[in-house]
mmCIF file of C-alpha atoms in Angstrom:
data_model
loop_
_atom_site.group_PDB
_atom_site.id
_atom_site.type_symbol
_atom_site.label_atom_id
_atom_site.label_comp_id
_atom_site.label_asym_id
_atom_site.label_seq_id
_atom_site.Cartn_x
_atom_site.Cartn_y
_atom_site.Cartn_z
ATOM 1 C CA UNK D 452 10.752 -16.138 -15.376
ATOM 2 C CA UNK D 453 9.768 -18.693 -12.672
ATOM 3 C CA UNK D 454 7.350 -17.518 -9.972
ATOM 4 C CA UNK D 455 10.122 -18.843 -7.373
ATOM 5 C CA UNK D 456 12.424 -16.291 -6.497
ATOM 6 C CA UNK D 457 16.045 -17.307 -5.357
ATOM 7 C CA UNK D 458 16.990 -15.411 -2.084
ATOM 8 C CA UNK D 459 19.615 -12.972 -3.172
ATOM 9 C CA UNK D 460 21.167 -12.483 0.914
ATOM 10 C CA UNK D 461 19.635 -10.267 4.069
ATOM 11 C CA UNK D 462 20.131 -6.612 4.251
ATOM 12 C CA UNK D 463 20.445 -5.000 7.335
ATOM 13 C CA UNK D 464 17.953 -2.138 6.280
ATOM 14 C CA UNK D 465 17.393 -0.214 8.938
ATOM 15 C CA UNK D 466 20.883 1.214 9.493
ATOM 16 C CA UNK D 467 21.800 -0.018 6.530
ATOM 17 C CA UNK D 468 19.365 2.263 4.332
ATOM 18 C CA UNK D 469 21.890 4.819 3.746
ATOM 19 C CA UNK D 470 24.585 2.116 2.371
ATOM 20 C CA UNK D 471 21.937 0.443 0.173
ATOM 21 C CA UNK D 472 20.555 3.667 -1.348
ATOM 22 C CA UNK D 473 24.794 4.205 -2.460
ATOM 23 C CA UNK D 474 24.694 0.982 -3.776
ATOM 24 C CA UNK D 475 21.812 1.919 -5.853
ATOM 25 C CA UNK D 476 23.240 5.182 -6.540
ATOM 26 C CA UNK D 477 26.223 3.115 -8.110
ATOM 27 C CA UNK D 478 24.322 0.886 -9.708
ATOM 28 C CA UNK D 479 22.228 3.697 -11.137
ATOM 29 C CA UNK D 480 25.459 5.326 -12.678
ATOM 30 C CA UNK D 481 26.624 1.575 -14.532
ATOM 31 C CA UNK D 482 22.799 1.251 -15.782
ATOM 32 C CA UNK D 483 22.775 4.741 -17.491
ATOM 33 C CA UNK D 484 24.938 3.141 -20.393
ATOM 34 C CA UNK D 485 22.852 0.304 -21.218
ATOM 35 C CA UNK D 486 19.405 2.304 -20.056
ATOM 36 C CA UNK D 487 19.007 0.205 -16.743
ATOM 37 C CA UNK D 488 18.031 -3.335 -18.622
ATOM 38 C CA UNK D 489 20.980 -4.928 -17.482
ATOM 39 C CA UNK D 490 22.236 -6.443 -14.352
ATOM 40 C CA UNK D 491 21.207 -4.144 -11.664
ATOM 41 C CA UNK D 492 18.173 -3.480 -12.710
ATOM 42 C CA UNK D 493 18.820 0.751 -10.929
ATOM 43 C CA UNK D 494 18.484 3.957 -12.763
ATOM 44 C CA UNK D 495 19.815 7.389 -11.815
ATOM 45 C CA UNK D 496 17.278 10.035 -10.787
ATOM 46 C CA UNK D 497 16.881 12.573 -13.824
ATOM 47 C CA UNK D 498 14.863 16.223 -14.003
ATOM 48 C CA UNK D 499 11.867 14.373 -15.476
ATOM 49 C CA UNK D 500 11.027 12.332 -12.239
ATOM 50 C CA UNK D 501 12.014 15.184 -10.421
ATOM 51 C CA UNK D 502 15.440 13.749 -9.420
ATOM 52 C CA UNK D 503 14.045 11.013 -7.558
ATOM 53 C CA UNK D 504 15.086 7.843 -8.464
ATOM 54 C CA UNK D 505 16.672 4.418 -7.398
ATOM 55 C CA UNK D 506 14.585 3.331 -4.686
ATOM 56 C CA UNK D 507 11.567 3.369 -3.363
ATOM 57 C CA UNK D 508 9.212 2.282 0.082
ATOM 58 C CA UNK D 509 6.075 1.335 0.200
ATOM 59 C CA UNK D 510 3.954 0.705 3.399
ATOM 60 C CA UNK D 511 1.984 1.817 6.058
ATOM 61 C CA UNK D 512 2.677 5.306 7.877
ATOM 62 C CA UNK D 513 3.709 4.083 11.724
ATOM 63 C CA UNK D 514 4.293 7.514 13.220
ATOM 64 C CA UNK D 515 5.279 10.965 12.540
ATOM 65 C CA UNK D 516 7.950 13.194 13.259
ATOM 66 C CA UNK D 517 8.776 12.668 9.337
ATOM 67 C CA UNK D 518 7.283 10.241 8.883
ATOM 68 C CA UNK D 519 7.831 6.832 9.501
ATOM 69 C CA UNK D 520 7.726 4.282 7.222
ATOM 70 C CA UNK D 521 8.163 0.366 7.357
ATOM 71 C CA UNK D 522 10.861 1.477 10.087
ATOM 72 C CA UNK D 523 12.766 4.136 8.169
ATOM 73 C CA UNK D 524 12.601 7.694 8.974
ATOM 74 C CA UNK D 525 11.635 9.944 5.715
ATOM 75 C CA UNK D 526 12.084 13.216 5.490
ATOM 76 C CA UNK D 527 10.116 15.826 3.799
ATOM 77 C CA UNK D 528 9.874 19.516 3.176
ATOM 78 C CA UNK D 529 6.772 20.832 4.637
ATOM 79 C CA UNK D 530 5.205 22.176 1.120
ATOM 80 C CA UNK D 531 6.329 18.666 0.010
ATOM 81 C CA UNK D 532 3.323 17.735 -2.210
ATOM 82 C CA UNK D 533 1.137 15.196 -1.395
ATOM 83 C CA UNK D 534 -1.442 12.980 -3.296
ATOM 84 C CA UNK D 535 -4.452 10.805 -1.954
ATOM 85 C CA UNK D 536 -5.457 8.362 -4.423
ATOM 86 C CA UNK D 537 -4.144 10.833 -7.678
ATOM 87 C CA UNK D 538 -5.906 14.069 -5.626
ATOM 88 C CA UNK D 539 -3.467 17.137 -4.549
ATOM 89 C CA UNK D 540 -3.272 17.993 -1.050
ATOM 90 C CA UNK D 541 -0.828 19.039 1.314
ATOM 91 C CA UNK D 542 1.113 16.769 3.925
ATOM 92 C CA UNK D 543 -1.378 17.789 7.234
ATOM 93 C CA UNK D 544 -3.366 15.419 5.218
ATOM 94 C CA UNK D 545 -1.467 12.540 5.955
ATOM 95 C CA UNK D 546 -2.646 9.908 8.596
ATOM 96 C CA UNK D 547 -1.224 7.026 10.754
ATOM 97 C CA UNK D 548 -2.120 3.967 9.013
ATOM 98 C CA UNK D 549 -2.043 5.809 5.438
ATOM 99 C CA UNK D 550 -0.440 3.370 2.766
ATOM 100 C CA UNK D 551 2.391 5.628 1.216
ATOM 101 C CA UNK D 552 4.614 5.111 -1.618
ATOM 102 C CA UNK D 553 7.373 7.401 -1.960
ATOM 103 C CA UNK D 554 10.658 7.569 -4.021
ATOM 104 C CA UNK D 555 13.748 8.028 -1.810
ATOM 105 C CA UNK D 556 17.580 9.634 -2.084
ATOM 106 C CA UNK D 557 19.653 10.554 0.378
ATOM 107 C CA UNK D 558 20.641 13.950 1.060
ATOM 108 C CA UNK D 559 23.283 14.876 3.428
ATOM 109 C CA UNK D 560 23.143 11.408 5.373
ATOM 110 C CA UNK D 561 19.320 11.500 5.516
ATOM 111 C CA UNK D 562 16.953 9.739 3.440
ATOM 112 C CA UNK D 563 14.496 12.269 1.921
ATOM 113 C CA UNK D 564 11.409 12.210 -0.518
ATOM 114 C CA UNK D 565 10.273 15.102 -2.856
ATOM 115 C CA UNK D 566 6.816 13.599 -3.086
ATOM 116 C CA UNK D 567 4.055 11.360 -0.921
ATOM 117 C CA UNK D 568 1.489 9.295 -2.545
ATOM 118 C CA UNK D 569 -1.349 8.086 -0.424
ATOM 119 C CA UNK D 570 -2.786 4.573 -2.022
ATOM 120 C CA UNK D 571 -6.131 3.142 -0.910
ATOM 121 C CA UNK D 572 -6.396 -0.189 -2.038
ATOM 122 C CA UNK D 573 -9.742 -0.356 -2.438
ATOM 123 C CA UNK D 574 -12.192 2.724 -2.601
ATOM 124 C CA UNK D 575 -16.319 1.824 -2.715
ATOM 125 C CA UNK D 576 -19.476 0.800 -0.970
ATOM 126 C CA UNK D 577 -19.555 -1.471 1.748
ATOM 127 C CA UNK D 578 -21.702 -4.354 0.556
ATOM 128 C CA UNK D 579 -21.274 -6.472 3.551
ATOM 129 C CA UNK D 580 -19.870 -6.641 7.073
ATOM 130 C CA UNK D 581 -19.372 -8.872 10.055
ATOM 131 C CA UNK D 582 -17.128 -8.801 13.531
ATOM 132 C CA UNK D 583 -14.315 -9.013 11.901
ATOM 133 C CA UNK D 584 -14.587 -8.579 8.099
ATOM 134 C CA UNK D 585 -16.403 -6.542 5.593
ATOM 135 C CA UNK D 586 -16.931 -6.886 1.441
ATOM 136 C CA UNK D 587 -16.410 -3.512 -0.568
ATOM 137 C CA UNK D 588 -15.974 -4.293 -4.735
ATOM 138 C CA UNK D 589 -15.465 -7.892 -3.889
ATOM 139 C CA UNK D 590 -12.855 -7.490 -1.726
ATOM 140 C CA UNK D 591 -13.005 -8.988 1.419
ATOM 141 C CA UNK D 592 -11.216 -6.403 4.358
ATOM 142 C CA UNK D 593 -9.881 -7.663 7.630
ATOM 143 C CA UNK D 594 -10.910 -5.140 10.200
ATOM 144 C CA UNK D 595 -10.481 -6.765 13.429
ATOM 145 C CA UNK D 596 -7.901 -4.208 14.657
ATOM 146 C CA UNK D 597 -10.058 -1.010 14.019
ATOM 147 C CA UNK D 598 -12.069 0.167 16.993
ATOM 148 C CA UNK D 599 -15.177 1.695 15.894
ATOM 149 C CA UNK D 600 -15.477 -1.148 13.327
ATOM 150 C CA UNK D 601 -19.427 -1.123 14.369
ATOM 151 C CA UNK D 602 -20.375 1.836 13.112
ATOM 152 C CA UNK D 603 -19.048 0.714 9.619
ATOM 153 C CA UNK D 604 -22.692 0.087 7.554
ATOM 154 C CA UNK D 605 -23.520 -1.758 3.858
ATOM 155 C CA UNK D 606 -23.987 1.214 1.734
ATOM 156 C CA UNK D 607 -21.249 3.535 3.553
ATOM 157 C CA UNK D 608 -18.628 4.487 0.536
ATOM 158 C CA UNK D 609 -14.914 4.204 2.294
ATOM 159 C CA UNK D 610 -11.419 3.821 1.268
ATOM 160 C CA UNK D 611 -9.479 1.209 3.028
ATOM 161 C CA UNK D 612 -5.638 1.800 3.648
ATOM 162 C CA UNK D 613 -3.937 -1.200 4.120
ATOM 163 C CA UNK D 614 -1.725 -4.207 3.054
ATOM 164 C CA UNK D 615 -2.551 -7.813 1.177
ATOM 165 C CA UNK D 616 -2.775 -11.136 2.838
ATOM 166 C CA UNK D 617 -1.354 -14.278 0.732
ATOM 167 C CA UNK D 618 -4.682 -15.203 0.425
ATOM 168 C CA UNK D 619 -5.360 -11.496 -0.738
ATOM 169 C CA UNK D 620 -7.539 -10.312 2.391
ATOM 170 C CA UNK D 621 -6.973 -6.476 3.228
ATOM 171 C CA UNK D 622 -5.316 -6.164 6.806
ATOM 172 C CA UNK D 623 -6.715 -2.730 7.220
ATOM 173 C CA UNK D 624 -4.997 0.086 8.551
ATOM 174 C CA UNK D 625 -6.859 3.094 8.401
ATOM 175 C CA UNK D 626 -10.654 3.521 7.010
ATOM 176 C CA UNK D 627 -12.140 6.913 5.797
ATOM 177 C CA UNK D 628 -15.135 8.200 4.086
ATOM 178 C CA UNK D 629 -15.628 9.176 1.015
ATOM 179 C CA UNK D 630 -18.176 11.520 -1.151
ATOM 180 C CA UNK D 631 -20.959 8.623 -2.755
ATOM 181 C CA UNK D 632 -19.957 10.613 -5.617
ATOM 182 C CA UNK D 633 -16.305 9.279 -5.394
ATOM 183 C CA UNK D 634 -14.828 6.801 -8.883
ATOM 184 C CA UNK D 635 -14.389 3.187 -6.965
ATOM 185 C CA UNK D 636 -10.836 1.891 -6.823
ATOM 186 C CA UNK D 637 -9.165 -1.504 -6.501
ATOM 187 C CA UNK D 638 -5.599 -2.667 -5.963
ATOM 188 C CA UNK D 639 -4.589 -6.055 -5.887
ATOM 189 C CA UNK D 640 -3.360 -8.635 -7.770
ATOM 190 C CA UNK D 641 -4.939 -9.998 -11.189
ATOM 191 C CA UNK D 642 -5.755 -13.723 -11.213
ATOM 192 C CA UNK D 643 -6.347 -15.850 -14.223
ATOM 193 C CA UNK D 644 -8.924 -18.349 -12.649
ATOM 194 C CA UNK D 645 -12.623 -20.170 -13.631
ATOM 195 C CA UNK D 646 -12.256 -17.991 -17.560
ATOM 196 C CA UNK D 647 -11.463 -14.589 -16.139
ATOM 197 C CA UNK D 648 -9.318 -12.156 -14.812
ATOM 198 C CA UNK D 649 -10.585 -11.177 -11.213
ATOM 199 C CA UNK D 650 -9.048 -9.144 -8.424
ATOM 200 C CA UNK D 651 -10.856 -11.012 -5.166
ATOM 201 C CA UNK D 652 -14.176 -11.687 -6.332
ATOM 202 C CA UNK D 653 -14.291 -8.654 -9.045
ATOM 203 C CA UNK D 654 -14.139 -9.606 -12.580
ATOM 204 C CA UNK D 655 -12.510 -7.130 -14.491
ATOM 205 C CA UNK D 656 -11.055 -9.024 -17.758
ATOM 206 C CA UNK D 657 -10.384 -11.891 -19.825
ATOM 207 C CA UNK D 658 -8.503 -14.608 -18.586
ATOM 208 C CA UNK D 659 -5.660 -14.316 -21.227
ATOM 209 C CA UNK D 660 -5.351 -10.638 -20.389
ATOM 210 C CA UNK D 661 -1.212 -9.837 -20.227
ATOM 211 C CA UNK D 662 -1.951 -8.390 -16.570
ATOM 212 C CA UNK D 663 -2.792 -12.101 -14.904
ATOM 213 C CA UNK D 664 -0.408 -12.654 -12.478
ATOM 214 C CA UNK D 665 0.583 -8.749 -11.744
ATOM 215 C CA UNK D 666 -0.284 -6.109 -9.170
ATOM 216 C CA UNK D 667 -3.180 -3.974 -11.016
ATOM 217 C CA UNK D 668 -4.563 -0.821 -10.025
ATOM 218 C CA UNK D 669 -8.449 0.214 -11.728
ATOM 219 C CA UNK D 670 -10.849 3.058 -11.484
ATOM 220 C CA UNK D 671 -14.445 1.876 -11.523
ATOM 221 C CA UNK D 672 -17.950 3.844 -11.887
ATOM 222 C CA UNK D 673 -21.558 2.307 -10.861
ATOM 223 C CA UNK D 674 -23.766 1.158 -13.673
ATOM 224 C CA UNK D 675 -27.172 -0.146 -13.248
ATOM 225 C CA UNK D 676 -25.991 -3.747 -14.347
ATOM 226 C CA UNK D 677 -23.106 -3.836 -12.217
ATOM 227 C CA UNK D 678 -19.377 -1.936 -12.442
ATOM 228 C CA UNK D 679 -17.983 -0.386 -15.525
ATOM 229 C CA UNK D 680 -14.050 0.050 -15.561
ATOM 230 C CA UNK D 681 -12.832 3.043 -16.474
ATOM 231 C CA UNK D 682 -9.347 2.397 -15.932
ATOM 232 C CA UNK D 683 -7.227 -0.867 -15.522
ATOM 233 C CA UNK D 684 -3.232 -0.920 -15.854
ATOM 234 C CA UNK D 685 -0.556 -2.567 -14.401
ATOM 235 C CA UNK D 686 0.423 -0.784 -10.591
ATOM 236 C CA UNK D 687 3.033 1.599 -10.803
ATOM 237 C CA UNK D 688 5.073 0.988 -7.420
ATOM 238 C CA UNK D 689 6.028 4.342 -7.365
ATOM 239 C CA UNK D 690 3.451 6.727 -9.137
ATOM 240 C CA UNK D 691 5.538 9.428 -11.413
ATOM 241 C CA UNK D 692 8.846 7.653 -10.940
ATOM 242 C CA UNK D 693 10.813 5.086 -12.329
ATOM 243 C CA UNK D 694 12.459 3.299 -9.385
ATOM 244 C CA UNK D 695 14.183 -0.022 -9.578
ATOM 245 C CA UNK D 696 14.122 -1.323 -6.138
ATOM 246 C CA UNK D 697 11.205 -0.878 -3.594
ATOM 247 C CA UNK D 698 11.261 -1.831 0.238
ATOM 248 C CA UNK D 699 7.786 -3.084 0.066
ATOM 249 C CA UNK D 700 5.771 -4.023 3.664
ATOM 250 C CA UNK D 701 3.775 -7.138 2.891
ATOM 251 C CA UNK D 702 2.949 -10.542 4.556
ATOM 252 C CA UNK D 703 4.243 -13.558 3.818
ATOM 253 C CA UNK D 704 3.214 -17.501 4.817
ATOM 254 C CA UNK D 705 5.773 -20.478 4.704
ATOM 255 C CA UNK D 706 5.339 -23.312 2.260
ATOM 256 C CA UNK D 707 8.186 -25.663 2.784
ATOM 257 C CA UNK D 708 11.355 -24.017 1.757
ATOM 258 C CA UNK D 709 9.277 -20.886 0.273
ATOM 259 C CA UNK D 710 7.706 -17.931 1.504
ATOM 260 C CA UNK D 711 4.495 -16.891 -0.154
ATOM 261 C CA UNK D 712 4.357 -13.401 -0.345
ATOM 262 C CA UNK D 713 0.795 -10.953 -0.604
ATOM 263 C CA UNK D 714 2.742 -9.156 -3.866
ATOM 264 C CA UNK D 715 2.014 -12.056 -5.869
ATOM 265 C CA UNK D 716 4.942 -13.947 -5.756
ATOM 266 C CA UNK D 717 7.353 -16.281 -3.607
ATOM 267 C CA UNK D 718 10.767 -16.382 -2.896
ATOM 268 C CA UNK D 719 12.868 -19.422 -1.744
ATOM 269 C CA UNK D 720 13.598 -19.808 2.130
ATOM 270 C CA UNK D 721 16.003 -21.748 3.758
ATOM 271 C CA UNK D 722 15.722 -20.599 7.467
ATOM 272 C CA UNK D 723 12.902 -22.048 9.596
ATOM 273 C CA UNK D 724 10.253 -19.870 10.675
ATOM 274 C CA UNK D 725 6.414 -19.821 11.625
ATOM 275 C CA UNK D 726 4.115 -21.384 9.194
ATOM 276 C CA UNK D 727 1.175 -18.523 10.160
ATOM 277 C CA UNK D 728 1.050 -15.613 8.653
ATOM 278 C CA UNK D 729 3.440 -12.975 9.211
ATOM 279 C CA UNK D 730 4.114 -9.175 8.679
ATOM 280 C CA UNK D 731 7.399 -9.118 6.575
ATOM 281 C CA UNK D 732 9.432 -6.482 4.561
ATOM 282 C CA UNK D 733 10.649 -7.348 1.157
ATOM 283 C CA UNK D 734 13.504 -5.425 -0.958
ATOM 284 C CA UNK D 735 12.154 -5.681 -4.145
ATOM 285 C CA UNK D 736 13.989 -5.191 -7.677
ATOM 286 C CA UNK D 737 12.094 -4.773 -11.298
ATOM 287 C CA UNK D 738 13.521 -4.876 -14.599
ATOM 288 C CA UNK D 739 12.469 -1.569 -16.451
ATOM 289 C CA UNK D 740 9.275 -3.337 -17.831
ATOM 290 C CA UNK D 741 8.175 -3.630 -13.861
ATOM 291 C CA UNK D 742 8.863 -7.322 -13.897
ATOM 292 C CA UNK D 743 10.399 -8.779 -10.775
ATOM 293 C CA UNK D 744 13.823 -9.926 -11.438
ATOM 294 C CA UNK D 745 14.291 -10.469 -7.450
ATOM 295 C CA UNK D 746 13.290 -10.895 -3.960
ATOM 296 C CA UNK D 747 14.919 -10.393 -0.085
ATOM 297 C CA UNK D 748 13.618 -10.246 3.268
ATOM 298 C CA UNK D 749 14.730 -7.763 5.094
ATOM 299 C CA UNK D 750 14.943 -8.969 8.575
ATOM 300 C CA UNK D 751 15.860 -5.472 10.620
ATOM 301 C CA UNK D 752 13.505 -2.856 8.474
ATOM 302 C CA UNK D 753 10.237 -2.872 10.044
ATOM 303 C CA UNK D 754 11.930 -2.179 13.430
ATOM 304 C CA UNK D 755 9.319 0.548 14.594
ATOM 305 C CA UNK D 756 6.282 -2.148 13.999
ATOM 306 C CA UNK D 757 7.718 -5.783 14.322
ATOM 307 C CA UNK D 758 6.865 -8.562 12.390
ATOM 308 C CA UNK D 759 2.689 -9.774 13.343
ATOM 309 C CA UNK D 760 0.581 -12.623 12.926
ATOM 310 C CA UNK D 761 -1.635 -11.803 10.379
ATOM 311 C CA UNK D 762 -4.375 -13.301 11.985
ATOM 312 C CA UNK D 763 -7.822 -11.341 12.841
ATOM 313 C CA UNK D 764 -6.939 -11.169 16.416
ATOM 314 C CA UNK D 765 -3.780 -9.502 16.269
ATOM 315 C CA UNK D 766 -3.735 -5.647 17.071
ATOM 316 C CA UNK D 767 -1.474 -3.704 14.875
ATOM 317 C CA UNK D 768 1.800 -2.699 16.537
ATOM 318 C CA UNK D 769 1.378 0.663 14.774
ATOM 319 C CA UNK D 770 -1.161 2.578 13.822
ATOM 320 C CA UNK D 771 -3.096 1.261 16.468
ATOM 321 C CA UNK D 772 -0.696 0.857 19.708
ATOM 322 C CA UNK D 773 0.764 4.663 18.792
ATOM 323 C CA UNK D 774 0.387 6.527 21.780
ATOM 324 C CA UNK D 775 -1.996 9.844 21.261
ATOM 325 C CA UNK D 776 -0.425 13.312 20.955
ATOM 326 C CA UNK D 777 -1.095 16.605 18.887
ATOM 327 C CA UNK D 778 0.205 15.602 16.132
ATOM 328 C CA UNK D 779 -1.108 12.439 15.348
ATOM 329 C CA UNK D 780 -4.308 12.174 17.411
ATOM 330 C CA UNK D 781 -6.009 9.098 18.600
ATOM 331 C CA UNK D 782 -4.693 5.871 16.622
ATOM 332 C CA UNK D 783 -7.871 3.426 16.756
ATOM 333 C CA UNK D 784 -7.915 2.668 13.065
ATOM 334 C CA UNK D 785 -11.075 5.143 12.163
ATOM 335 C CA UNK D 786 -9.842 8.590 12.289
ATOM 336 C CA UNK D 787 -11.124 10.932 15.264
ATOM 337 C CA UNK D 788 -13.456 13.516 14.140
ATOM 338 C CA UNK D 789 -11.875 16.188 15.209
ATOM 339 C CA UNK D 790 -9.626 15.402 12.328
ATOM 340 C CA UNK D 791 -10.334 16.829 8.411
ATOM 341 C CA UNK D 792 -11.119 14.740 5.378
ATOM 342 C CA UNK D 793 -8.234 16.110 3.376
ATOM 343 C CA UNK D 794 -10.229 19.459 1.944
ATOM 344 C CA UNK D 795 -9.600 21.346 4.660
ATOM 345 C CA UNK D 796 -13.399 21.000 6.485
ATOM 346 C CA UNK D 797 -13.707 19.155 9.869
ATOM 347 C CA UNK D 798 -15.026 15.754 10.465
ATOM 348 C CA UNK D 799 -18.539 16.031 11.113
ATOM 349 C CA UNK D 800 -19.074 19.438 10.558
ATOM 350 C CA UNK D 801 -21.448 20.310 8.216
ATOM 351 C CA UNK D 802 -20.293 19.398 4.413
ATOM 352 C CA UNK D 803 -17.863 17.226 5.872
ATOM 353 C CA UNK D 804 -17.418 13.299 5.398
ATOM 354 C CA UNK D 805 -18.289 12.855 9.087
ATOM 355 C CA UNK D 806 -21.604 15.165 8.619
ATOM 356 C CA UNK D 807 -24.872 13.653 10.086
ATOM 357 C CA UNK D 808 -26.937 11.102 7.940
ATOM 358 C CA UNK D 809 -23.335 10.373 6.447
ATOM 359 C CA UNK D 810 -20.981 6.587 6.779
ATOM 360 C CA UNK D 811 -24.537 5.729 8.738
ATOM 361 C CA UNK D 812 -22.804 7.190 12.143
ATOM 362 C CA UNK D 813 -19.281 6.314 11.375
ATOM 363 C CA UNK D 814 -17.113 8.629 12.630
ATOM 364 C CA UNK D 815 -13.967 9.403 10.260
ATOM 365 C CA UNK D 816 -11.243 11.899 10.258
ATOM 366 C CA UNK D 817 -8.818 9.330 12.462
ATOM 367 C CA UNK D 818 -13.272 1.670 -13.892
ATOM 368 C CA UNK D 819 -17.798 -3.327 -19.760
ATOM 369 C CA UNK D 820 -19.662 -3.682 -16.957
ATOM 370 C CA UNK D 821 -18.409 -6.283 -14.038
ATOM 371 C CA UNK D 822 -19.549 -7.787 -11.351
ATOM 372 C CA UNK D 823 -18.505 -8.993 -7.883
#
């Protein structure tokens, strides 16, 4: 399949959620007879993904009150579990500017999820960092809309939440520590380039690997030569379910006629439009190998954090600009430390991720070997 991906219309999603998720639903019931490979591309949620199936979002967490999601509101049961990079917790975990992916249904007119999965995409020590920018597993982090961005130090192990650049940069959202003792992770997209396979600067595998070209996620442990991988597969959009479409948050920069898109990939593009980079919103749609069959912008989702430059300067329209309250606490970027680090023990307290000689004074609560 060509790397060009023929615009298949514009769906109103924001109001229009609850008439695409029907559409899916429909779809879902035609793609039960011929096991979803062909035409729409849907399946129908079964008991073994926990009824959720179809659709589903992935993007940054813009505000609660559910929580809000790439503009849609997503509602959840308050035992609703919740995972942080593949570790159990519960949803007072969650955090403006956390990367979620969650599979969707509707249920009685409101879109619902039965589980949250918080995705870092990239989890290690901070070899480098500048104004703007800092270098963690070869992966170089835009943090120029974080306040608090100066107390970020080489050596300090974080996880960065936030969402890939064309030129794969991380436009962070949210950065938190982490135990030293904490497996590295990277997500991002495998390139075949100079021999190798490398995410950013990592090398993690042969250039004629199957994954070049593909979203890959990897688990990766210290070793005195370098990295050792421990794990390396293929993303799962969704993590234990098998959706069809996802409304993926993203950001895309205008080549001609197409729009090159931080997922890998670019769709055609008729309209004019800025040749910067710019937040967008794609509805995404896999064949049941996780290929993408096809591409849309989706010019209405996004409505609660409109479409930014994705230029250093620009402040994020959410997490940042959300105005404090109880429930959400200061938005700079870095949590507040009189937040938790997902165990249950205070920032800065003693034990916790925020604890003195920790993050060298950062404040947060707000997997052969390879090498950089």
């Amino acid at each position: 399949m060509s790397r060009s991906l023929t615009r298949r219309g514009l769906l109103m999603l924001g109001a229009a959620l609850p008439t695409l998720l029907r559409g899916m639903a429909a779809g879902a019931g035609e793609a039960s007879k011929d096991q979803g490979i062909g035409g729409t591309g849907w399946t129908a949620g079964t008991d073994s993904d926990q009824g959720i199936g179809g659709t589903g979002i992935v993007g940054t967490v813009q505000r609660f009150g559910s929580i809000f999601v790439n503009g849609v509101r997503v509602g959840y049961s308050p035992d609703v579990p919740v995972w942080i990079d593949g570790t159990r917790t519960t949803a007072s975990s969650l955090k403006i500017g956390h990367v979620v992916r969650v599979a969707v249904m509707m249920v009685a007119g409101r879109t619902v999820t039965r589980a949250i999965h918080v995705t870092s995409e990239v989890v290690g020590p901070v070899e480098r960092v500048t104004a703007s920018s800092l270098w963690i597993l070869g992966q170089q982090v835009d943090i120029a809309r974080l306040s608090r961005r100066s107390r970020i130090r080489p050596g300090d192990v974080i996880a960065v939440s936030g969402i890939r650049r064309p030129d794969g940069k991380i436009v962070a959202s949210l950065i938190e520590a982490r135990p030293d003792e904490t497996h590295y992770l990277v997500r991002g997209l495998a390139v075949a380039k100079s021999g190798a396979l490398l995410v950013g600067r990592l090398k993690v595998g042969p250039q004629s690997s199957r994954l070049a070209g593909r979203r890959v996620e990897m688990a990766l442990a210290r070793t005195p030569g370098g990295y050792k991988v421990l794990h390396l597969a293929a993303e799962t959009p969704i993590p234990h379910s098998h959706v069809g479409g996802v409304l993926y948050e993203t950001f895309v920069q205008r080549q001609g006629r197409r729009l090159k898109s931080g997922l890998g990939f670019a769709l055609d593009d008729q309209n004019d439009g800025p040749k910067g980079i710019v937040r967008a919103f794609l509805d995404v749609r896999f064949d049941r190998e996780g290929h993408v069959v096809s591409a849309s912008r989706q010019e209405r989702a996004g409505s609660q954090s409109p479409d930014q430059p994705g230029a250093p300067a620009q402040r994020a329209s959410n997490p940042d600009d959300v105005p404090a309250s109880p429930a959400t606490g200061p938005q700079d970027g870095v949590n507040a430390p009189d937040r938790t680090d997902g165990s249950g023990t205070p920032m800065g307290s003693p034990g916790g991720l925020g604890a003195p000689g920790r993050m060298g004074g950062l404040r947060s609560s707000p997997a052969g070997s390879v090498k950089p």
